[in-house]
Coordinates of C-alpha atoms and ligand atoms in Angstrom, one line a residue:
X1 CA 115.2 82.8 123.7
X2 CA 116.2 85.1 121.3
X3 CA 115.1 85.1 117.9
X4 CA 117.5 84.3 114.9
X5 CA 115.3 86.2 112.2
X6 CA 116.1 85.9 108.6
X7 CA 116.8 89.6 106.7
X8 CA 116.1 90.3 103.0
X9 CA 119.9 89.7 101.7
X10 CA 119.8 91.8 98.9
X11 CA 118.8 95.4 98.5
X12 CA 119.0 97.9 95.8
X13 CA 118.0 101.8 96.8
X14 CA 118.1 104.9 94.5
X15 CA 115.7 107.0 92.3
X16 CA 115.7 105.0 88.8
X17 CA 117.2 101.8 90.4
X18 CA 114.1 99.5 89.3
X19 CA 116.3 100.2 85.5
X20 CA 118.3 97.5 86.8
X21 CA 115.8 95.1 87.3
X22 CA 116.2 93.3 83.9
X23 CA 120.1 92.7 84.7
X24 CA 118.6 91.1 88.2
X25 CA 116.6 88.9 87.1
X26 CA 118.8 87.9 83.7
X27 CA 121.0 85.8 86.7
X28 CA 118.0 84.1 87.4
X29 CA 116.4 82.9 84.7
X30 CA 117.5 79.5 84.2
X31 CA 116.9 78.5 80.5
X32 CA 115.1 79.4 77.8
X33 CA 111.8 77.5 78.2
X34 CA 111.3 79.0 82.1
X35 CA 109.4 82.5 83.0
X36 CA 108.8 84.7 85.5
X37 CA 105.5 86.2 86.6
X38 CA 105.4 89.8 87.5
X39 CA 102.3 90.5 89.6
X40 CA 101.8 94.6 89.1
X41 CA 99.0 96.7 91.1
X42 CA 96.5 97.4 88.6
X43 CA 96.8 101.3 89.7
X44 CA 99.8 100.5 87.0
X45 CA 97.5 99.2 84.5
X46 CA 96.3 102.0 82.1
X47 CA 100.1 103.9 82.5
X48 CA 103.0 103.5 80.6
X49 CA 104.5 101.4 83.1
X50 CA 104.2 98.5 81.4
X51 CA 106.5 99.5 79.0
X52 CA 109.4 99.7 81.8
X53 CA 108.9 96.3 82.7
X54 CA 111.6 93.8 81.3
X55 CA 109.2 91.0 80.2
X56 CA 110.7 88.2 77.8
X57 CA 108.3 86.4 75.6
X58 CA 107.0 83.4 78.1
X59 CA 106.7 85.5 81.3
X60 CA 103.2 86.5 82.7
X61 CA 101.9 90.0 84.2
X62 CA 99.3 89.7 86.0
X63 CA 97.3 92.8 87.4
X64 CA 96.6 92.4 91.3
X65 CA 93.4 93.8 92.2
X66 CA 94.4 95.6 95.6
X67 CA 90.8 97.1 96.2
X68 CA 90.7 95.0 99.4
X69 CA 93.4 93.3 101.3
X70 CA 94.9 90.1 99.5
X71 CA 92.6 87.0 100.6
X72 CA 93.5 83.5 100.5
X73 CA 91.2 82.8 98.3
X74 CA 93.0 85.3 95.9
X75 CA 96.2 83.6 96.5
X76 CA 94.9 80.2 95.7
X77 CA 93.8 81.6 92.3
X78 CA 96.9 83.0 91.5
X79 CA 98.9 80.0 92.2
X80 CA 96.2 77.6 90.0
X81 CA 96.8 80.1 87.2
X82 CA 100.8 80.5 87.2
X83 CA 100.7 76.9 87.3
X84 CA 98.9 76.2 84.1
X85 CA 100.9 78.4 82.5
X86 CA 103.5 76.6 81.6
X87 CA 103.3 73.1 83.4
X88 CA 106.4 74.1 85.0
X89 CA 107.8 76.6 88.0
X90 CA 108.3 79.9 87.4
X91 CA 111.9 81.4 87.8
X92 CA 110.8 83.9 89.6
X93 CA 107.9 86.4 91.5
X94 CA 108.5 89.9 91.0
X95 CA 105.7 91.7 92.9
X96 CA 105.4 95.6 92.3
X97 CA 102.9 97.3 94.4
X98 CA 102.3 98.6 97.8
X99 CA 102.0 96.6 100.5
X100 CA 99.2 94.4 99.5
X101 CA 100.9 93.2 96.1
X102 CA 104.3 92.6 98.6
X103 CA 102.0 90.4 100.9
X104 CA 100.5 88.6 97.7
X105 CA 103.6 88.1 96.0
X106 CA 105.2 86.1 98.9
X107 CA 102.0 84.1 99.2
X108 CA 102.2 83.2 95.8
X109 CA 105.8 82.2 95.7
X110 CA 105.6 80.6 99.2
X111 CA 102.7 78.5 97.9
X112 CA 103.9 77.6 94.7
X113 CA 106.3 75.2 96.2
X114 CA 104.0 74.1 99.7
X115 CA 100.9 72.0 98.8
X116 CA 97.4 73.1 100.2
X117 CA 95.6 76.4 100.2
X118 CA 97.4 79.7 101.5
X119 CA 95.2 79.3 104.6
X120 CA 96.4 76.6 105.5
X121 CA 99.5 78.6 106.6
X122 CA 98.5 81.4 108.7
X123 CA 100.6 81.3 111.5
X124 CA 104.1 80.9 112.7
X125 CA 106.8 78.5 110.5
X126 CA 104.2 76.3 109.0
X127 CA 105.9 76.7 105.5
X128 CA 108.1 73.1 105.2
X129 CA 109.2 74.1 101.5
X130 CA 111.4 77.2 100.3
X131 CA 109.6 79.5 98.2
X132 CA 110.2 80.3 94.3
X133 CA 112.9 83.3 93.7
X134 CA 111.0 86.2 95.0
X135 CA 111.5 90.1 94.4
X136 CA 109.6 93.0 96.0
X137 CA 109.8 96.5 94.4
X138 CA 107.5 98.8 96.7
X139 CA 105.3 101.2 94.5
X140 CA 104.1 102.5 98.5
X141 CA 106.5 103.6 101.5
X142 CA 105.1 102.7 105.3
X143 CA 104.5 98.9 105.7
X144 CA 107.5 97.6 105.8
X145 CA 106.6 94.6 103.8
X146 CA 109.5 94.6 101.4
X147 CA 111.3 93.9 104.9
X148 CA 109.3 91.6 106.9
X149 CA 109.1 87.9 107.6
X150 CA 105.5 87.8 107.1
X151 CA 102.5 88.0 104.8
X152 CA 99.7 89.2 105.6
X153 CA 96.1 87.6 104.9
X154 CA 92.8 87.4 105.3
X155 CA 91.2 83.7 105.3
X156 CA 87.6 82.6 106.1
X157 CA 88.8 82.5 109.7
X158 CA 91.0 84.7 110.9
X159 CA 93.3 88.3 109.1
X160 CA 96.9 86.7 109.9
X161 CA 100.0 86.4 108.4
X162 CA 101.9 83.7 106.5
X163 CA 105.0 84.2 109.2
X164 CA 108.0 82.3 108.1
X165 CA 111.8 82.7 107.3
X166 CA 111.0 81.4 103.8
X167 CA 108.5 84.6 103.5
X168 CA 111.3 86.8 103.3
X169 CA 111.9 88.8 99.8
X170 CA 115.4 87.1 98.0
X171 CA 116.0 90.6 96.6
X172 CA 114.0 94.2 96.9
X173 CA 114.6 97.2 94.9
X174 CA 113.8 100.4 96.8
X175 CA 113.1 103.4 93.7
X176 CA 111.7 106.0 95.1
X177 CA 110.6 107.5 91.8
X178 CA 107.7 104.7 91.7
X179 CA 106.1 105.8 94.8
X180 CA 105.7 109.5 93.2
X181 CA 102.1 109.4 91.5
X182 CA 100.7 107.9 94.4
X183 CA 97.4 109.8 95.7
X184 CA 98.1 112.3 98.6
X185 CA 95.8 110.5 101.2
X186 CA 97.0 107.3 100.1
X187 CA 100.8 108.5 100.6
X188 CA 99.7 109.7 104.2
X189 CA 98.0 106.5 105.6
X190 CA 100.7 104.4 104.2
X191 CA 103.4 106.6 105.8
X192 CA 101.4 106.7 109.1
X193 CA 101.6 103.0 109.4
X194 CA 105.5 103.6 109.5
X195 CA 104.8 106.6 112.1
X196 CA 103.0 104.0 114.0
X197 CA 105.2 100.9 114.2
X198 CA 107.7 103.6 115.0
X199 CA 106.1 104.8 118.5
X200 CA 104.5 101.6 119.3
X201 CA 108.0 99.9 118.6
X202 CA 109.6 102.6 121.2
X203 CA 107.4 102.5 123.7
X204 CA 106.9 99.1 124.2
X205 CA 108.3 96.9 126.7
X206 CA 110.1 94.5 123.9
X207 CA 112.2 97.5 122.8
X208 CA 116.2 96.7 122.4
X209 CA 119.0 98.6 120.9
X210 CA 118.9 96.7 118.1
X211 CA 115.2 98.0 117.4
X212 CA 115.5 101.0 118.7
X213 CA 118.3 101.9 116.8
X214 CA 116.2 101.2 113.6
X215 CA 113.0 102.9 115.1
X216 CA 114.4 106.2 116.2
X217 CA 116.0 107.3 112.8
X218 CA 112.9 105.9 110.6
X219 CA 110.9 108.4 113.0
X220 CA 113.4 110.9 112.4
X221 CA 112.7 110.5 108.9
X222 CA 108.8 110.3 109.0
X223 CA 108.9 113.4 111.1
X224 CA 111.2 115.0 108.4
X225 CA 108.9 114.2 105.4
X226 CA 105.6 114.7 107.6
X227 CA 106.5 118.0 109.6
X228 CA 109.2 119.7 107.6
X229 CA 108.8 119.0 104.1
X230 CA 111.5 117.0 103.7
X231 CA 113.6 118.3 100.1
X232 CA 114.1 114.5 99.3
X233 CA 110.9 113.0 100.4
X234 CA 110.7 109.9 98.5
X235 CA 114.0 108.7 99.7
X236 CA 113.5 109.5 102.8
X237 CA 110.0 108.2 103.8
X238 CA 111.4 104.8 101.7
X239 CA 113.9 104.2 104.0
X240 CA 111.5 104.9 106.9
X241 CA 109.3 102.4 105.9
X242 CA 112.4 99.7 105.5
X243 CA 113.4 100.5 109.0
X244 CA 110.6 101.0 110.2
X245 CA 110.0 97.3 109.4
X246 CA 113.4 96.4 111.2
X247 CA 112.4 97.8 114.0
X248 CA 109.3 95.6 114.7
X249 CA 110.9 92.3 113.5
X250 CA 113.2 92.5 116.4
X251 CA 110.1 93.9 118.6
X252 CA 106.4 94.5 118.1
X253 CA 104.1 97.3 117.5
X254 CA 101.2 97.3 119.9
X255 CA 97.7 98.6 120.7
X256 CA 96.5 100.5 117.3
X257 CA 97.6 97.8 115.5
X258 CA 95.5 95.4 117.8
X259 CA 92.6 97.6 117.2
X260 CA 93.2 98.2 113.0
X261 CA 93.0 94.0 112.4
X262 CA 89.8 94.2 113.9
X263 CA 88.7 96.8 112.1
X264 CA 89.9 95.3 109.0
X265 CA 88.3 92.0 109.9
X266 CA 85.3 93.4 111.1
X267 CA 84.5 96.1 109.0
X268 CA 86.5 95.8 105.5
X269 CA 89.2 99.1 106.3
X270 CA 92.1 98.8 105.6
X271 CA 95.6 98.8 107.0
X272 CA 96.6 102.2 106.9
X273 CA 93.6 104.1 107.3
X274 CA 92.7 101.3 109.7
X275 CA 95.7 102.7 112.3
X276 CA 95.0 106.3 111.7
X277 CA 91.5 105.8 112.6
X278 CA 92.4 103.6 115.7
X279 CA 96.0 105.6 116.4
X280 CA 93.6 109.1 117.0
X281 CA 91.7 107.4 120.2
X282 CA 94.8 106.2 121.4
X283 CA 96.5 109.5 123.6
X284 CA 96.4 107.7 126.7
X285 CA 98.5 104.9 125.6
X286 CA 100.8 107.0 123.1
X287 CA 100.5 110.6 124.4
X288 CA 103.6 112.1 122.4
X289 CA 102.8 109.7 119.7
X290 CA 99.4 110.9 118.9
X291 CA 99.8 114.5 119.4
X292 CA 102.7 114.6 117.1
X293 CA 100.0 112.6 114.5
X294 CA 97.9 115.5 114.5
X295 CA 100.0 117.8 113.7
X296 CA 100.9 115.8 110.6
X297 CA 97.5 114.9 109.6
X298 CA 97.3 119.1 109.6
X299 CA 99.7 120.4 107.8
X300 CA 98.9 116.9 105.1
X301 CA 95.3 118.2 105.5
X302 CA 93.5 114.9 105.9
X303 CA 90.2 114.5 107.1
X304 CA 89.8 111.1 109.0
X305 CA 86.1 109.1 109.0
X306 CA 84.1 109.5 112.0
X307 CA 81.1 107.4 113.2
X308 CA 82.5 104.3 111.6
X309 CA 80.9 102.0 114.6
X310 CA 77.5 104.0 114.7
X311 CA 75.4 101.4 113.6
X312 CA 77.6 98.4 113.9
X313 CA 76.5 94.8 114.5
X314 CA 77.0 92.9 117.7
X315 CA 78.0 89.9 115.9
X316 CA 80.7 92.0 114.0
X317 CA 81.9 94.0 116.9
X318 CA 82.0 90.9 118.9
X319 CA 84.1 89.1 116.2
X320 CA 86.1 92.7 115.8
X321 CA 87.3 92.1 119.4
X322 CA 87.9 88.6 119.4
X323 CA 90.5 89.2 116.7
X324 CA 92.0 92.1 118.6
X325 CA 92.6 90.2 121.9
X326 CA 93.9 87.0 119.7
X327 CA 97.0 89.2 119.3
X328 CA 98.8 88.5 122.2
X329 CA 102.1 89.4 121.9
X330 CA 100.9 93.0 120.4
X331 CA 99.1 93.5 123.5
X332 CA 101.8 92.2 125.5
X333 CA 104.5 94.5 124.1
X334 CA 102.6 97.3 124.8
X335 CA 101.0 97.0 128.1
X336 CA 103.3 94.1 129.5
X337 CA 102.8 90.7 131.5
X338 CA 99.4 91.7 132.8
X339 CA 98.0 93.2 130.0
X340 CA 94.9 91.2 130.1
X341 CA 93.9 92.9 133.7
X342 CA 94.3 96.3 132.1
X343 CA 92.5 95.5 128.8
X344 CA 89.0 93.6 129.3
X345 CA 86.9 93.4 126.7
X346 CA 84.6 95.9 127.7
X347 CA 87.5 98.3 127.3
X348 CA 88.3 97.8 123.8
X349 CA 84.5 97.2 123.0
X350 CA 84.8 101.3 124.6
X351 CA 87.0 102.3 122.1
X352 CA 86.1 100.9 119.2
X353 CA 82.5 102.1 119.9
X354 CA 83.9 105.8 119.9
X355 CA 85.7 105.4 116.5
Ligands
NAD1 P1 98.0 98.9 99.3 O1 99.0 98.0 98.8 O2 96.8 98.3 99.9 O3 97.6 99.9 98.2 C1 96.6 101.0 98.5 C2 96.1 101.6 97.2 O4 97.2 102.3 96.6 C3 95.7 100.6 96.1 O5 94.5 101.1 95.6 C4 96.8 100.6 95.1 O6 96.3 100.3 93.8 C5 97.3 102.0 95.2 N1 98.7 102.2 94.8 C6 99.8 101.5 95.2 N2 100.9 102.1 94.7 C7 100.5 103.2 94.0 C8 101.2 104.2 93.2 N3 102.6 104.3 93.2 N4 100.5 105.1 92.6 C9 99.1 105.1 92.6 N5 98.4 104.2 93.4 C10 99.1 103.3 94.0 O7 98.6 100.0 100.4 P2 99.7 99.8 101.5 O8 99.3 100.8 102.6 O9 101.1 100.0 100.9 O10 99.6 98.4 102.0 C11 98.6 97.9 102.9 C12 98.7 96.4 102.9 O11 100.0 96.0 103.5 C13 97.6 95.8 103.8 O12 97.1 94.7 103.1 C14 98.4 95.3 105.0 O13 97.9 94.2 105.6 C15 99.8 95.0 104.4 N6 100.9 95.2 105.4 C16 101.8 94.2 105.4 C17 102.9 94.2 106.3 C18 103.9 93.1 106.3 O14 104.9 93.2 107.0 N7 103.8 92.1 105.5 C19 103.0 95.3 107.2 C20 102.0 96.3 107.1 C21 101.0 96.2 106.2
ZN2 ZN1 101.5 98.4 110.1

């Protein structure tokens, strides 16, 4: 079977594009009594950015808290709040924010319209109902959120996404000029998490054209911004991410990703740092892949954590590797059909003890 996936169907891209955004969302807004709710990263909070933001008299902003990856429970909160607001739906979510606030921001629109609590959904095509108008505006280049069919959460059970056609943004705007004050370390681990989908997307056994094609220029890109400076760096690593994100919907990524849920499961890090951590045991699996990683974490001068499993709990490492094996496909996409005879779970209880 081949899959008939659902892409973002409109797209704006260029440095001091997110000026439009007020003329986007004029289209949508429906009469004068209906809203919409911008949900903002709070790294946004004490900036000027507010004052960019085309918000009419009943809309809300609401700060997300992105200090941990978005929770169900976080989702649920959201959605009881926008509700009350004004006793009607909103017109529209605009989410602005790296990839936590793109995850959250589908979530809340997705929820708004399906009954239940966001955990309720974590799977594949459980959504019945078509979410509220929803926008993502990426403050973050790497995840390819603003691209995917999924978002991502972490419930009392289990860190998986809300996978769903209906997921899928209705418009994104890719500015490159917002991603600009991010923190160094912060740029590099969300970059790496495009580096990564890149080479596990390439050198797993689901590759096709059609994701290859995507995959082998967003690496091109990465490895411009990462190894030679790229002169237009923001652009560039933007459109990574975006294709980075095209390339696994028509494939998979593979072991590190495996490795980071558990680690974000288990032990609270998250996405990006989660992979580089993982991604730097991995040489036997990605030889080219990981070598080349190093040389960027060099010349970007980033010092990874060590000893992260020293004194870890066998309930938690247990639980770590149950999560890691539950992701089957992943697994399967990078070490094929018999992927359970090469990876037992003593073996990744090996490697996650050296990380
Ligand atoms: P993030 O959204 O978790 O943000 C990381 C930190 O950067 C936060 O503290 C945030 O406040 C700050 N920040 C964001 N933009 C900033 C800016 N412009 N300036 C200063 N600070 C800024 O980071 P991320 O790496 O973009 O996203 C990781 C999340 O994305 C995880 O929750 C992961 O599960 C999810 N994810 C989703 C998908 C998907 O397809 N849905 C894919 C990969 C990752
Ligand atoms: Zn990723």
């Amino acid at each position: 079977m081949f899959r008939n996936f659902k892409v973002v169907p409109q797209i704006i891209f260029g440095k001091g594009s997110f000026a439009q955004l007020d003329d986007i969302l004029s289209n949508r807004r429906k009469h004068q009594k209906s809203f919409m709710v911008f949900l903002i990263d709070h790294a946004f909070e004490n900036t000027n950015f507010k004052s960019r933001v085309p918000l009419k008299k009943d809309d809300m902003l609401i700060w997300i808290n992105t200090d941990t990856e978005p929770k169900t429970y976080y989702i649920d909160r959201l959605v009881e709040e926008i509700k009350k607001h004004k006793n009607i739906l909103p017109d529209g979510i605009i989410g602005i924010g790296g990839g936590a606030t793109m995850d959250i921001s589908k979530a809340v629109s997705l929820m708004l319209t399906n009954p239940g609590s966001s955990a309720d959904y974590q799977g594949w095509d459980l959504i019945k109902n078509s979410a509220v108008y929803h926008v993502g505006i990426p403050t973050l280049s790497g995840t390819g959120a603003e691209a995917s069919r999924t978002a991502i959460l972490t419930g009392p059970e289990k860190k998986l996404g809300i996978n769903s056609d209906y997921t899928v943004f209705d418009q994104i705007v890719l500015d490159p000029e917002l991603t600009e004050g991010a923190p160094a370390d912060q740029r590099f681990y969300t970059g790496m998490d495009c580096y990564i989908h890149c080479v596990e997307a390439l050198t797993g056994t689901y590759l096709n054209t059609f994701s290859k094609a995507y995959g082998e220029k967003a690496m091109e890109l990465c490895q411009n911004v990462f190894l030679n400076n790229a002169k237009n760096a923001a652009d560039e690593l933007m459109i990574a991410s975006y294709f980075g994100g095209m390339s696994i919907a028509y494939s998979q990524v593979g072991v590190c990703h495996a490795l980071s849920y558990g680690l974000s499961f288990g032990l609270g890090i998250r996405h990006g740092i989660g992979n580089c951590i993982a991604f730097d045991y991995l040489e036997e699996f990605y030889p080219e892949g990981v070598a080349e990683f190093r040389k960027m974490q060099e010349i970007a001068k980033i010092e990874l954590p060590r000893g992260i499993t020293k004194n870890i709990d066998n309930n938690i490492l247990a639980k770590m590797i149950t999560v890691a094996l539950g992701l089957e496909p992943l697994w399967e996409n990078a070490l094929g059909k018999d992927w359970k005879k090469i990876m037992p779970k003593e073996r990744i209880k090996e490697l996650y003890l050296k990380m």
